[in-house]
PDB file of C-alpha atoms in Angstrom:
ATOM      1  CA  MET S   1     120.183  74.224  65.603  1.00  0.00           C
ATOM      2  CA  PRO S   2     117.835  76.978  66.842  1.00  0.00           C
ATOM      3  CA  SER S   3     118.906  78.903  69.880  1.00  0.00           C
ATOM      4  CA  THR S   4     116.776  79.275  72.972  1.00  0.00           C
ATOM      5  CA  PRO S   5     114.033  81.848  72.301  1.00  0.00           C
ATOM      6  CA  GLN S   6     114.237  84.912  74.487  1.00  0.00           C
ATOM      7  CA  PRO S   7     111.547  87.443  75.417  1.00  0.00           C
ATOM      8  CA  ALA S   8     112.145  90.950  74.144  1.00  0.00           C
ATOM      9  CA  ARG S   9     114.657  92.827  76.256  1.00  0.00           C
ATOM     10  CA  ARG S  10     113.570  95.986  78.020  1.00  0.00           C
ATOM     11  CA  SER S  11     115.108  99.351  77.291  1.00  0.00           C
ATOM     12  CA  PRO S  12     118.046 100.096  79.616  1.00  0.00           C
ATOM     13  CA  GLY S  13     116.916 103.707  80.010  1.00  0.00           C
ATOM     14  CA  PRO S  14     114.776 103.280  83.168  1.00  0.00           C
ATOM     15  CA  ALA S  15     117.451 101.125  84.816  1.00  0.00           C
ATOM     16  CA  ILE S  16     120.139 103.737  84.114  1.00  0.00           C
ATOM     17  CA  LEU S  17     117.918 106.513  85.472  1.00  0.00           C
ATOM     18  CA  ARG S  18     117.180 104.479  88.601  1.00  0.00           C
ATOM     19  CA  PHE S  19     120.900 103.845  89.111  1.00  0.00           C
ATOM     20  CA  LEU S  20     121.721 107.550  88.814  1.00  0.00           C
ATOM     21  CA  LEU S  21     118.942 108.494  91.239  1.00  0.00           C
ATOM     22  CA  THR S  22     120.072 105.827  93.696  1.00  0.00           C
ATOM     23  CA  ALA S  23     123.671 107.035  93.578  1.00  0.00           C
ATOM     24  CA  ALA S  24     122.574 110.665  94.015  1.00  0.00           C
ATOM     25  CA  PHE S  25     120.392 109.921  97.038  1.00  0.00           C
ATOM     26  CA  ALA S  26     123.094 107.709  98.576  1.00  0.00           C
ATOM     27  CA  VAL S  27     125.622 110.551  98.372  1.00  0.00           C
ATOM     28  CA  ALA S  28     123.075 113.101  99.607  1.00  0.00           C
ATOM     29  CA  ALA S  29     122.007 110.915 102.543  1.00  0.00           C
ATOM     30  CA  TRP S  30     125.603 110.301 103.618  1.00  0.00           C
ATOM     31  CA  ARG S  31     126.741 113.924 103.337  1.00  0.00           C
ATOM     32  CA  LEU S  32     123.672 115.450 105.009  1.00  0.00           C
ATOM     33  CA  ILE S  33     123.616 113.005 107.934  1.00  0.00           C
ATOM     34  CA  GLU S  34     127.378 113.183 108.446  1.00  0.00           C
ATOM     35  CA  TRP S  35     127.430 116.977 108.238  1.00  0.00           C
ATOM     36  CA  GLY S  36     124.374 117.393 110.439  1.00  0.00           C
ATOM     37  CA  VAL S  37     125.765 115.152 113.188  1.00  0.00           C
ATOM     38  CA  SER S  38     129.246 116.713 113.058  1.00  0.00           C
ATOM     39  CA  VAL S  39     127.934 120.279 113.526  1.00  0.00           C
ATOM     40  CA  GLY S  40     125.027 119.431 115.800  1.00  0.00           C
ATOM     41  CA  HIS S  41     126.888 120.676 118.875  1.00  0.00           C
ATOM     42  CA  LEU S  42     127.274 124.111 117.273  1.00  0.00           C
ATOM     43  CA  VAL S  43     123.530 124.710 116.926  1.00  0.00           C
ATOM     44  CA  GLN S  44     122.209 127.131 119.565  1.00  0.00           C
ATOM     45  CA  TRP S  45     118.797 126.239 120.992  1.00  0.00           C
ATOM     46  CA  GLU S  46     116.427 128.483 122.930  1.00  0.00           C
ATOM     47  CA  CYS S  47     114.239 126.635 125.403  1.00  0.00           C
ATOM     48  CA  TRP S  48     111.285 127.782 127.485  1.00  0.00           C
ATOM     49  CA  GLY S  49     108.294 126.004 128.961  1.00  0.00           C
ATOM     50  CA  GLY S  50     109.676 122.608 128.053  1.00  0.00           C
ATOM     51  CA  GLU S  51     109.944 123.491 124.350  1.00  0.00           C
ATOM     52  CA  CYS S  52     113.046 124.328 122.323  1.00  0.00           C
ATOM     53  CA  SER S  53     113.546 126.012 118.971  1.00  0.00           C
ATOM     54  CA  THR S  54     116.308 127.432 116.828  1.00  0.00           C
ATOM     55  CA  ASN S  55     116.721 129.548 113.729  1.00  0.00           C
ATOM     56  CA  ASP S  56     119.918 127.768 112.726  1.00  0.00           C
ATOM     57  CA  PRO S  57     119.270 125.942 109.416  1.00  0.00           C
ATOM     58  CA  ARG S  58     121.952 123.400 110.326  1.00  0.00           C
ATOM     59  CA  SER S  59     119.436 121.790 112.666  1.00  0.00           C
ATOM     60  CA  LEU S  60     117.568 120.557 109.574  1.00  0.00           C
ATOM     61  CA  LEU S  61     120.556 118.744 108.081  1.00  0.00           C
ATOM     62  CA  PRO S  62     119.978 115.388 109.868  1.00  0.00           C
ATOM     63  CA  ILE S  63     116.264 115.496 108.994  1.00  0.00           C
ATOM     64  CA  ALA S  64     117.044 116.123 105.324  1.00  0.00           C
ATOM     65  CA  GLY S  65     119.598 113.312 105.441  1.00  0.00           C
ATOM     66  CA  ILE S  66     117.098 110.878 106.940  1.00  0.00           C
ATOM     67  CA  ILE S  67     114.561 111.773 104.233  1.00  0.00           C
ATOM     68  CA  CYS S  68     117.177 111.086 101.543  1.00  0.00           C
ATOM     69  CA  ASN S  69     118.046 107.833 103.299  1.00  0.00           C
ATOM     70  CA  VAL S  70     114.394 106.723 103.246  1.00  0.00           C
ATOM     71  CA  VAL S  71     114.147 107.549  99.524  1.00  0.00           C
ATOM     72  CA  LEU S  72     117.352 105.567  98.976  1.00  0.00           C
ATOM     73  CA  MET S  73     115.811 102.620 100.796  1.00  0.00           C
ATOM     74  CA  VAL S  74     112.695 102.774  98.600  1.00  0.00           C
ATOM     75  CA  LEU S  75     114.836 102.907  95.444  1.00  0.00           C
ATOM     76  CA  LEU S  76     116.871  99.880  96.562  1.00  0.00           C
ATOM     77  CA  LEU S  77     114.006  97.708  97.833  1.00  0.00           C
ATOM     78  CA  LYS S  78     112.653  96.668  94.427  1.00  0.00           C
ATOM     79  CA  PRO S  79     115.926  95.770  92.662  1.00  0.00           C
ATOM     80  CA  ALA S  80     117.811  94.497  95.713  1.00  0.00           C
ATOM     81  CA  ARG S  81     115.095  93.551  98.238  1.00  0.00           C
ATOM     82  CA  ALA S  82     116.490  92.678 101.723  1.00  0.00           C
ATOM     83  CA  PHE S  83     120.033  93.404 100.555  1.00  0.00           C
ATOM     84  CA  GLY S  84     118.953  96.887  99.475  1.00  0.00           C
ATOM     85  CA  PHE S  85     117.159  97.544 102.768  1.00  0.00           C
ATOM     86  CA  GLY S  86     120.225  96.581 104.782  1.00  0.00           C
ATOM     87  CA  LEU S  87     122.520  98.560 102.494  1.00  0.00           C
ATOM     88  CA  ALA S  88     120.447 101.741 102.823  1.00  0.00           C
ATOM     89  CA  ALA S  89     120.269 101.368 106.612  1.00  0.00           C
ATOM     90  CA  LEU S  90     124.034 100.838 106.684  1.00  0.00           C
ATOM     91  CA  VAL S  91     124.620 104.077 104.759  1.00  0.00           C
ATOM     92  CA  GLY S  92     122.634 106.095 107.291  1.00  0.00           C
ATOM     93  CA  THR S  93     124.155 104.566 110.418  1.00  0.00           C
ATOM     94  CA  LEU S  94     127.745 104.731 109.174  1.00  0.00           C
ATOM     95  CA  ALA S  95     127.240 108.357 108.122  1.00  0.00           C
ATOM     96  CA  ALA S  96     126.075 109.225 111.649  1.00  0.00           C
ATOM     97  CA  LEU S  97     129.076 107.459 113.190  1.00  0.00           C
ATOM     98  CA  SER S  98     131.400 109.287 110.802  1.00  0.00           C
ATOM     99  CA  GLY S  99     129.857 112.607 111.848  1.00  0.00           C
ATOM    100  CA  TRP S 100     130.364 111.904 115.549  1.00  0.00           C
ATOM    101  CA  ASN S 101     133.938 110.786 114.926  1.00  0.00           C
ATOM    102  CA  GLU S 102     134.630 114.027 113.072  1.00  0.00           C
ATOM    103  CA  ALA S 103     133.142 116.124 115.888  1.00  0.00           C
ATOM    104  CA  VAL S 104     135.170 114.259 118.520  1.00  0.00           C
ATOM    105  CA  THR S 105     138.381 114.501 116.487  1.00  0.00           C
ATOM    106  CA  GLU S 106     137.995 118.254 116.095  1.00  0.00           C
ATOM    107  CA  GLY S 107     137.499 118.599 119.848  1.00  0.00           C
ATOM    108  CA  GLY S 108     134.001 120.022 119.644  1.00  0.00           C
ATOM    109  CA  VAL S 109     132.351 117.107 121.440  1.00  0.00           C
ATOM    110  CA  ASP S 110     133.383 115.197 124.543  1.00  0.00           C
ATOM    111  CA  PRO S 111     133.508 111.468 123.615  1.00  0.00           C
ATOM    112  CA  ALA S 112     131.744 110.550 126.865  1.00  0.00           C
ATOM    113  CA  SER S 113     128.773 112.794 126.023  1.00  0.00           C
ATOM    114  CA  VAL S 114     127.900 110.832 122.886  1.00  0.00           C
ATOM    115  CA  LEU S 115     129.040 107.401 124.039  1.00  0.00           C
ATOM    116  CA  THR S 116     125.510 106.005 124.418  1.00  0.00           C
ATOM    117  CA  GLU S 117     124.360 107.344 121.050  1.00  0.00           C
ATOM    118  CA  ARG S 118     127.421 105.916 119.306  1.00  0.00           C
ATOM    119  CA  ARG S 119     126.893 102.509 120.901  1.00  0.00           C
ATOM    120  CA  VAL S 120     123.240 102.405 119.855  1.00  0.00           C
ATOM    121  CA  VAL S 121     124.015 103.457 116.276  1.00  0.00           C
ATOM    122  CA  THR S 122     126.938 101.002 116.111  1.00  0.00           C
ATOM    123  CA  ALA S 123     124.558  98.188 117.099  1.00  0.00           C
ATOM    124  CA  ALA S 124     122.091  99.391 114.445  1.00  0.00           C
ATOM    125  CA  ALA S 125     124.890  99.427 111.862  1.00  0.00           C
ATOM    126  CA  ALA S 126     125.861  95.865 112.788  1.00  0.00           C
ATOM    127  CA  LEU S 127     122.233  94.745 112.400  1.00  0.00           C
ATOM    128  CA  ALA S 128     121.978  96.528 109.040  1.00  0.00           C
ATOM    129  CA  ALA S 129     125.186  94.837 107.889  1.00  0.00           C
ATOM    130  CA  LEU S 130     123.798  91.440 108.917  1.00  0.00           C
ATOM    131  CA  ILE S 131     120.543  92.056 107.023  1.00  0.00           C
ATOM    132  CA  ALA S 132     122.506  93.171 103.963  1.00  0.00           C
ATOM    133  CA  LEU S 133     124.756  90.100 104.132  1.00  0.00           C
ATOM    134  CA  LEU S 134     121.865  87.642 104.497  1.00  0.00           C
ATOM    135  CA  GLY S 135     119.978  89.438 101.728  1.00  0.00           C
ATOM    136  CA  LEU S 136     123.007  89.264  99.454  1.00  0.00           C
ATOM    137  CA  LEU S 137     123.463  85.532 100.096  1.00  0.00           C
ATOM    138  CA  SER S 138     119.774  84.962  99.347  1.00  0.00           C
ATOM    139  CA  GLU S 139     120.042  86.908  96.094  1.00  0.00           C
ATOM    140  CA  LEU S 140     123.186  85.027  95.059  1.00  0.00           C
ATOM    141  CA  LYS S 141     121.290  81.761  95.512  1.00  0.00           C
ATOM    142  CA  THR S 142     118.079  82.936  93.814  1.00  0.00           C
ATOM    143  CA  THR S 143     119.841  84.464  90.817  1.00  0.00           C
ATOM    144  CA  GLY S 144     122.370  81.658  90.419  1.00  0.00           C
ATOM    145  CA  TYR S 145     125.355  83.983  90.726  1.00  0.00           C
ATOM    146  CA  GLY S 146     126.495  82.142  93.842  1.00  0.00           C
ATOM    147  CA  ALA S 147     126.579  78.837  91.986  1.00  0.00           C
ATOM    148  CA  ARG S 148     128.296  80.578  89.069  1.00  0.00           C
ATOM    149  CA  LEU S 149     131.062  81.764  91.388  1.00  0.00           C
ATOM    150  CA  LEU S 150     131.508  78.156  92.506  1.00  0.00           C
ATOM    151  CA  GLY S 151     131.991  76.962  88.934  1.00  0.00           C
ATOM    152  CA  ALA S 152     128.465  76.148  87.758  1.00  0.00           C
ATOM    153  CA  ARG S 153     127.085  77.164  84.371  1.00  0.00           C
ATOM    154  CA  ARG S 154     124.475  79.952  84.165  1.00  0.00           C
ATOM    155  CA  VAL S 155     122.849  80.376  80.755  1.00  0.00           C
ATOM    156  CA  PRO S 156     119.693  82.133  79.444  1.00  0.00           C
ATOM    157  CA  ALA S 157     116.581  79.964  79.488  1.00  0.00           C
ATOM    158  CA  VAL S 158     112.807  80.062  79.105  1.00  0.00           C
ATOM    159  CA  LEU S 159     109.905  78.047  80.484  1.00  0.00           C
ATOM    160  CA  VAL S 160     107.578  76.206  78.107  1.00  0.00           C
ATOM    161  CA  ASP S 161     104.684  73.749  78.404  1.00  0.00           C
ATOM    162  CA  TYR S 162     103.567  74.925  81.834  1.00  0.00           C
ATOM    163  CA  GLY S 163     101.114  72.656  83.626  1.00  0.00           C
ATOM    164  CA  PRO S 164      99.436  72.394  87.043  1.00  0.00           C
ATOM    165  CA  ALA S 165     101.347  71.036  90.011  1.00  0.00           C
ATOM    166  CA  GLU S 166     101.816  67.283  90.121  1.00  0.00           C
ATOM    167  CA  GLY S 167     101.552  66.359  93.771  1.00  0.00           C
ATOM    168  CA  ASP S 168     102.537  68.539  96.705  1.00  0.00           C
ATOM    169  CA  TYR S 169     104.727  71.591  96.113  1.00  0.00           C
ATOM    170  CA  GLY S 170     107.006  71.587  99.130  1.00  0.00           C
ATOM    171  CA  ARG S 171     104.794  72.235 102.149  1.00  0.00           C
ATOM    172  CA  ILE S 172     101.891  73.318  99.915  1.00  0.00           C
ATOM    173  CA  GLY S 173      99.308  70.715  98.911  1.00  0.00           C
ATOM    174  CA  ALA S 174      98.645  70.004  95.231  1.00  0.00           C
ATOM    175  CA  LYS S 175      95.249  71.742  95.263  1.00  0.00           C
ATOM    176  CA  ASP S 176      96.565  74.882  96.921  1.00  0.00           C
ATOM    177  CA  ALA S 177      99.693  74.869  94.751  1.00  0.00           C
ATOM    178  CA  ALA S 178      97.617  74.919  91.570  1.00  0.00           C
ATOM    179  CA  ALA S 179      95.427  77.725  92.925  1.00  0.00           C
ATOM    180  CA  LEU S 180      98.492  79.780  93.816  1.00  0.00           C
ATOM    181  CA  GLY S 181     100.096  79.388  90.395  1.00  0.00           C
ATOM    182  CA  PHE S 182     102.664  76.720  91.269  1.00  0.00           C
ATOM    183  CA  GLY S 183     103.163  73.958  88.753  1.00  0.00           C
ATOM    184  CA  THR S 184     105.656  72.259  86.476  1.00  0.00           C
ATOM    185  CA  ALA S 185     107.208  73.342  83.193  1.00  0.00           C
ATOM    186  CA  TYR S 186     110.121  72.552  80.940  1.00  0.00           C
ATOM    187  CA  LEU S 187     113.206  74.717  81.295  1.00  0.00           C
ATOM    188  CA  THR S 188     114.708  75.015  77.818  1.00  0.00           C
ATOM    189  CA  PHE S 189     118.193  76.345  77.166  1.00  0.00           C
ATOM    190  CA  THR S 190     121.162  75.931  74.853  1.00  0.00           C
ATOM    191  CA  ASP S 191     124.635  75.082  76.109  1.00  0.00           C
ATOM    192  CA  ASN S 192     127.675  74.470  73.911  1.00  0.00           C
ATOM    193  CA  GLY S 193     125.449  74.203  70.846  1.00  0.00           C
ATOM    194  CA  ARG S 194     123.165  71.573  72.382  1.00  0.00           C
ATOM    195  CA  ARG S 195     119.513  72.161  73.207  1.00  0.00           C
ATOM    196  CA  HIS S 196     118.319  70.957  76.611  1.00  0.00           C
ATOM    197  CA  ARG S 197     114.836  70.511  78.021  1.00  0.00           C
ATOM    198  CA  VAL S 198     114.509  69.818  81.750  1.00  0.00           C
ATOM    199  CA  LYS S 199     111.295  69.383  83.712  1.00  0.00           C
ATOM    200  CA  VAL S 200     111.255  71.661  86.764  1.00  0.00           C
ATOM    201  CA  ARG S 201     108.906  73.067  89.349  1.00  0.00           C
ATOM    202  CA  ALA S 202     107.959  76.634  88.486  1.00  0.00           C
ATOM    203  CA  ARG S 203     105.519  79.459  89.013  1.00  0.00           C
ATOM    204  CA  GLU S 204     103.117  80.324  86.225  1.00  0.00           C
ATOM    205  CA  GLN S 205     104.037  84.018  86.426  1.00  0.00           C
ATOM    206  CA  TRP S 206     107.624  83.174  85.438  1.00  0.00           C
ATOM    207  CA  VAL S 207     106.489  81.964  82.004  1.00  0.00           C
ATOM    208  CA  GLY S 208     107.361  84.439  79.259  1.00  0.00           C
ATOM    209  CA  HIS S 209     110.023  86.239  81.280  1.00  0.00           C
ATOM    210  CA  PRO S 210     113.824  86.040  80.990  1.00  0.00           C
ATOM    211  CA  LEU S 211     115.207  83.318  83.253  1.00  0.00           C
ATOM    212  CA  PHE S 212     118.439  81.387  83.618  1.00  0.00           C
ATOM    213  CA  ALA S 213     119.368  77.730  83.909  1.00  0.00           C
ATOM    214  CA  VAL S 214     122.033  76.884  86.488  1.00  0.00           C
ATOM    215  CA  PHE S 215     123.797  73.524  86.377  1.00  0.00           C
ATOM    216  CA  ARG S 216     127.119  71.764  86.656  1.00  0.00           C
ATOM    217  CA  GLU S 217     128.823  71.589  83.278  1.00  0.00           C
ATOM    218  CA  THR S 218     128.616  67.793  83.191  1.00  0.00           C
ATOM    219  CA  ARG S 219     125.027  67.606  84.518  1.00  0.00           C
ATOM    220  CA  PRO S 220     122.748  69.843  82.417  1.00  0.00           C
ATOM    221  CA  GLU S 221     119.885  67.412  83.074  1.00  0.00           C
ATOM    222  CA  ARG S 222     119.990  68.589  86.719  1.00  0.00           C
ATOM    223  CA  ALA S 223     119.470  72.248  85.811  1.00  0.00           C
ATOM    224  CA  ARG S 224     117.436  74.485  88.105  1.00  0.00           C
ATOM    225  CA  ILE S 225     115.750  77.844  87.578  1.00  0.00           C
ATOM    226  CA  ALA S 226     117.591  81.036  88.453  1.00  0.00           C
ATOM    227  CA  LEU S 227     115.844  84.400  88.370  1.00  0.00           C
ATOM    228  CA  PRO S 228     117.361  87.609  87.002  1.00  0.00           C
ATOM    229  CA  TRP S 229     118.603  90.117  89.561  1.00  0.00           C
ATOM    230  CA  ILE S 230     116.257  92.839  88.249  1.00  0.00           C
ATOM    231  CA  ARG S 231     112.877  91.178  88.057  1.00  0.00           C
ATOM    232  CA  SER S 232     109.217  92.103  88.081  1.00  0.00           C
ATOM    233  CA  PHE S 233     106.567  89.423  87.718  1.00  0.00           C
ATOM    234  CA  PRO S 234     102.914  90.519  87.455  1.00  0.00           C
ATOM    235  CA  ALA S 235     100.321  89.024  89.770  1.00  0.00           C
ATOM    236  CA  LEU S 236      98.291  86.290  88.134  1.00  0.00           C
ATOM    237  CA  GLU S 237      94.777  87.114  87.011  1.00  0.00           C
ATOM    238  CA  ARG S 238      92.890  83.901  86.472  1.00  0.00           C
ATOM    239  CA  PRO S 239      89.879  83.790  84.133  1.00  0.00           C
ATOM    240  CA  GLU S 240      86.491  83.512  85.757  1.00  0.00           C
ATOM    241  CA  PRO S 241      84.471  80.347  85.138  1.00  0.00           C
ATOM    242  CA  ASP S 242      81.629  80.685  82.602  1.00  0.00           C
ATOM    243  CA  ALA S 243      79.063  79.481  85.075  1.00  0.00           C
ATOM    244  CA  VAL S 244      79.006  78.947  88.795  1.00  0.00           C
ATOM    245  CA  PRO S 245      76.339  76.768  90.422  1.00  0.00           C
ATOM    246  CA  ALA S 246      73.863  78.971  92.265  1.00  0.00           C
ATOM    247  CA  THR S 247      73.387  76.306  94.911  1.00  0.00           C
ATOM    248  CA  ALA S 248      76.837  76.730  96.453  1.00  0.00           C
ATOM    249  CA  ALA S 249      76.510  76.214 100.177  1.00  0.00           C
ATOM    250  CA  PRO S 250      77.327  79.182 102.445  1.00  0.00           C
ATOM    251  CA  ASP S 251      79.495  76.988 104.655  1.00  0.00           C
ATOM    252  CA  SER S 252      81.646  76.124 101.611  1.00  0.00           C
ATOM    253  CA  PHE S 253      82.157  79.830 100.980  1.00  0.00           C
ATOM    254  CA  VAL S 254      83.226  80.429 104.575  1.00  0.00           C
ATOM    255  CA  ALA S 255      85.546  77.417 104.526  1.00  0.00           C
ATOM    256  CA  GLU S 256      87.221  78.608 101.327  1.00  0.00           C
ATOM    257  CA  LEU S 257      87.644  82.111 102.761  1.00  0.00           C
ATOM    258  CA  GLU S 258      89.201  80.677 105.925  1.00  0.00           C
ATOM    259  CA  ARG S 259      91.542  78.540 103.811  1.00  0.00           C
ATOM    260  CA  LEU S 260      92.716  81.603 101.864  1.00  0.00           C
ATOM    261  CA  ALA S 261      93.235  83.538 105.098  1.00  0.00           C
ATOM    262  CA  ALA S 262      95.301  80.671 106.515  1.00  0.00           C
ATOM    263  CA  LEU S 263      97.468  80.602 103.390  1.00  0.00           C
ATOM    264  CA  ARG S 264      97.964  84.366 103.651  1.00  0.00           C
ATOM    265  CA  ALA S 265      98.921  84.105 107.325  1.00  0.00           C
ATOM    266  CA  ALA S 266     101.402  81.317 106.540  1.00  0.00           C
ATOM    267  CA  GLY S 267     103.099  83.487 103.923  1.00  0.00           C
ATOM    268  CA  HIS S 268     102.078  81.361 100.918  1.00  0.00           C
ATOM    269  CA  LEU S 269      99.993  84.229  99.479  1.00  0.00           C
ATOM    270  CA  THR S 270     101.029  87.838  99.003  1.00  0.00           C
ATOM    271  CA  GLU S 271      98.525  90.533  99.943  1.00  0.00           C
ATOM    272  CA  GLU S 272      97.783  91.150  96.244  1.00  0.00           C
ATOM    273  CA  GLU S 273      97.213  87.440  95.541  1.00  0.00           C
ATOM    274  CA  PHE S 274      95.003  87.118  98.624  1.00  0.00           C
ATOM    275  CA  GLU S 275      92.841  90.093  97.611  1.00  0.00           C
ATOM    276  CA  ALA S 276      92.552  88.820  94.023  1.00  0.00           C
ATOM    277  CA  ALA S 277      91.512  85.341  95.224  1.00  0.00           C
ATOM    278  CA  LYS S 278      89.002  86.870  97.628  1.00  0.00           C
ATOM    279  CA  ARG S 279      87.484  88.972  94.849  1.00  0.00           C
ATOM    280  CA  ARG S 280      87.119  85.913  92.640  1.00  0.00           C
ATOM    281  CA  LEU S 281      85.437  84.052  95.486  1.00  0.00           C
ATOM    282  CA  LEU S 282      83.000  86.899  96.192  1.00  0.00           C
ATOM    283  CA  GLU S 283      82.040  87.146  92.516  1.00  0.00           C
ATOM    284  CA  GLN S 284      81.105  83.477  92.303  1.00  0.00           C
TER     285      GLN S 284
END
């Protein structure tokens, strides 16, 4: 029995390089912020006319740490999304708290003098931790790892026989769903030597990319789509019609543009999808 066809796997080289860069910037951000905060009280400032300056290079440590922290956030956003954002913010805030704790422990800083700053950064760290936790839970659901931890099966799968949406797609009407690339397809996968084919709702841009089927071992017919953790789906480029009636009414054009803007405002269209749809409309 043939196994489920799989798209060609990407080289692991870029992923390994990204991991090494992420680890390097995480360490650099932590050390620079922690060090800069812990020695901040030792920096001598000269002030006159409401302006202050110093020649002590240690004053640049927190700035360098923040820059590394921002780069870390950028590196984590694509592979980890909200979880990565929260994680990067947590690194920076905890590093600052660690630096203040070190300065207080060594007796260089009076705890009362940095009490407000520590409270503010502690609140920011708590918010970052919450964002990271919610992002992680969302990723566990989207990728199927959460269901896998609860005993469900998670096996490689592909989408075939994609077609336009049949009826409404959640809160999106059938017409808008088709225009946005939502439709139905068959999720095909192999489990325990048996081939399965389950009709599911899907996005057209998922076709041809590695996916997973998640299901209870005794209910493969109830399988749902799970996305890979590292994923990148290109924006859809729809072919232009061969001919467009030249008698299209201006009010129809305005109404269609308003409809696209409403979908963008409601979050059903990304900025790239909105711009692509607008270009297609203007070219008609």
